[in-house]
Amino acid sequence: SSYIEEVYDNDKTYLTVKLNQKTISDLKLEITVSSIRECILRPTAGGTRPAILRLLKDKDVLTGGKDYIRVFVPEEKKKKGEETDVAKSVYFAMQQLKSALPKVI
């Protein structure tokens, strides 16, 4: 990827991943935003995935054009009666996503 950018908006929190199409083309790789999206959402045969990636749903991973992917922070499942600091949990989920995404491909 060219970069991974963190976006903290009032009602949305996500990572934007911009693919380096020149490098993909130069290396003659058959990689598209759709194939990367599928790799993020579905496990590879025999592979284990970080917990943060297992929480992602189809609605959490969107593609834009031929070189952008937007990955929203998944909604956290809370145990009954458990209180969480939303800002902290979103921040840590974002960091987990940022760490896990480069290892997908």
mmCIF file of C-alpha atoms in Angstrom:
data_model
loop_
_atom_site.group_PDB
_atom_site.id
_atom_site.type_symbol
_atom_site.label_atom_id
_atom_site.label_comp_id
_atom_site.label_asym_id
_atom_site.label_seq_id
_atom_site.Cartn_x
_atom_site.Cartn_y
_atom_site.Cartn_z
ATOM 1 C CA SER A 1 0.000 0.000 0.000
ATOM 2 C CA SER A 2 1.005 3.605 -0.468
ATOM 3 C CA TYR A 3 -0.362 4.523 2.936
ATOM 4 C CA ILE A 4 -2.783 3.642 5.719
ATOM 5 C CA GLU A 5 -4.571 6.682 7.138
ATOM 6 C CA GLU A 6 -6.540 6.826 10.380
ATOM 7 C CA VAL A 7 -9.782 8.821 10.207
ATOM 8 C CA TYR A 8 -11.607 9.860 13.379
ATOM 9 C CA ASP A 9 -14.861 11.593 12.489
ATOM 10 C CA ASN A 10 -17.786 12.476 14.755
ATOM 11 C CA ASP A 11 -19.841 9.464 13.730
ATOM 12 C CA LYS A 12 -17.332 7.343 11.769
ATOM 13 C CA THR A 13 -13.964 5.832 12.561
ATOM 14 C CA TYR A 14 -12.066 4.005 9.860
ATOM 15 C CA LEU A 15 -8.785 3.322 8.111
ATOM 16 C CA THR A 16 -8.239 4.314 4.506
ATOM 17 C CA VAL A 17 -5.776 2.117 2.648
ATOM 18 C CA LYS A 18 -4.415 3.402 -0.652
ATOM 19 C CA LEU A 19 -2.897 0.741 -2.863
ATOM 20 C CA ASN A 20 0.245 1.464 -4.841
ATOM 21 C CA GLN A 21 -1.033 0.553 -8.318
ATOM 22 C CA LYS A 22 2.334 1.290 -9.952
ATOM 23 C CA THR A 23 4.121 -1.280 -7.777
ATOM 24 C CA ILE A 24 1.330 -3.829 -8.288
ATOM 25 C CA SER A 25 1.561 -3.295 -12.042
ATOM 26 C CA ASP A 26 5.390 -3.338 -12.131
ATOM 27 C CA LEU A 27 5.449 -6.632 -10.213
ATOM 28 C CA LYS A 28 2.692 -8.009 -12.459
ATOM 29 C CA LEU A 29 0.609 -9.015 -9.454
ATOM 30 C CA GLU A 30 -3.003 -9.994 -9.961
ATOM 31 C CA ILE A 31 -4.285 -7.998 -6.999
ATOM 32 C CA THR A 32 -7.420 -5.876 -7.013
ATOM 33 C CA VAL A 33 -9.269 -3.958 -4.317
ATOM 34 C CA SER A 34 -11.952 -6.666 -4.492
ATOM 35 C CA SER A 35 -9.446 -9.474 -3.900
ATOM 36 C CA ILE A 36 -7.915 -7.595 -0.971
ATOM 37 C CA ARG A 37 -11.380 -6.946 0.471
ATOM 38 C CA GLU A 38 -12.089 -10.683 0.329
ATOM 39 C CA CYS A 39 -8.755 -11.461 2.020
ATOM 40 C CA ILE A 40 -9.639 -9.046 4.828
ATOM 41 C CA LEU A 41 -13.109 -10.541 5.333
ATOM 42 C CA ARG A 42 -12.449 -14.257 4.734
ATOM 43 C CA PRO A 43 -9.787 -16.488 6.245
ATOM 44 C CA THR A 44 -7.259 -18.203 4.022
ATOM 45 C CA ALA A 45 -7.175 -21.997 4.059
ATOM 46 C CA GLY A 46 -5.437 -23.204 7.189
ATOM 47 C CA GLY A 47 -4.667 -19.676 8.394
ATOM 48 C CA THR A 48 -5.632 -18.017 11.635
ATOM 49 C CA ARG A 49 -6.715 -14.405 11.750
ATOM 50 C CA PRO A 50 -6.426 -11.781 14.476
ATOM 51 C CA ALA A 51 -9.581 -11.318 16.544
ATOM 52 C CA ILE A 52 -10.098 -7.778 15.221
ATOM 53 C CA LEU A 53 -10.370 -9.110 11.637
ATOM 54 C CA ARG A 54 -12.814 -11.822 12.702
ATOM 55 C CA LEU A 55 -15.151 -9.088 14.005
ATOM 56 C CA LEU A 56 -15.383 -7.384 10.595
ATOM 57 C CA LYS A 57 -18.607 -7.721 8.593
ATOM 58 C CA ASP A 58 -19.205 -7.034 4.892
ATOM 59 C CA LYS A 59 -20.524 -3.557 5.732
ATOM 60 C CA ASP A 60 -17.241 -2.696 7.503
ATOM 61 C CA VAL A 61 -14.977 -3.039 4.444
ATOM 62 C CA LEU A 62 -15.751 -0.798 1.460
ATOM 63 C CA THR A 63 -13.856 -0.253 -1.770
ATOM 64 C CA GLY A 64 -13.506 3.005 -3.643
ATOM 65 C CA GLY A 65 -12.230 3.165 -7.179
ATOM 66 C CA LYS A 66 -9.369 0.898 -8.134
ATOM 67 C CA ASP A 67 -6.978 1.788 -5.349
ATOM 68 C CA TYR A 68 -8.811 2.649 -2.111
ATOM 69 C CA ILE A 69 -10.190 0.471 0.658
ATOM 70 C CA ARG A 70 -11.977 1.837 3.706
ATOM 71 C CA VAL A 71 -12.077 -0.387 6.800
ATOM 72 C CA PHE A 72 -14.429 0.729 9.564
ATOM 73 C CA VAL A 73 -13.777 -0.153 13.186
ATOM 74 C CA PRO A 74 -16.103 -3.080 13.970
ATOM 75 C CA GLU A 75 -18.774 -2.724 16.599
ATOM 76 C CA GLU A 76 -17.631 -4.159 19.882
ATOM 77 C CA LYS A 77 -19.721 -6.815 21.595
ATOM 78 C CA LYS A 78 -20.143 -5.941 25.241
ATOM 79 C CA LYS A 79 -20.896 -8.362 28.019
ATOM 80 C CA LYS A 80 -24.072 -7.723 29.947
ATOM 81 C CA GLY A 81 -23.615 -5.005 32.561
ATOM 82 C CA GLU A 82 -20.127 -4.127 31.316
ATOM 83 C CA GLU A 83 -19.239 -0.480 30.812
ATOM 84 C CA THR A 84 -16.489 0.601 28.455
ATOM 85 C CA ASP A 85 -14.763 3.848 27.662
ATOM 86 C CA VAL A 86 -15.888 4.202 24.040
ATOM 87 C CA ALA A 87 -13.054 6.541 23.000
ATOM 88 C CA LYS A 88 -10.402 4.176 24.397
ATOM 89 C CA SER A 89 -11.928 1.045 22.906
ATOM 90 C CA VAL A 90 -12.253 2.696 19.467
ATOM 91 C CA TYR A 91 -8.657 3.905 19.617
ATOM 92 C CA PHE A 92 -7.308 0.473 20.568
ATOM 93 C CA ALA A 93 -9.467 -1.268 17.958
ATOM 94 C CA MET A 94 -8.094 1.158 15.351
ATOM 95 C CA GLN A 95 -4.508 0.325 16.380
ATOM 96 C CA GLN A 96 -5.238 -3.414 16.205
ATOM 97 C CA LEU A 97 -6.689 -2.995 12.709
ATOM 98 C CA LYS A 98 -3.714 -0.897 11.623
ATOM 99 C CA SER A 99 -1.365 -3.612 12.840
ATOM 100 C CA ALA A 100 -3.310 -6.530 11.314
ATOM 101 C CA LEU A 101 -4.057 -5.181 7.823
ATOM 102 C CA PRO A 102 -0.485 -5.201 6.400
ATOM 103 C CA LYS A 103 -0.271 -8.922 7.218
ATOM 104 C CA VAL A 104 -3.416 -9.854 5.261
ATOM 105 C CA ILE A 105 -1.664 -10.230 1.916
#
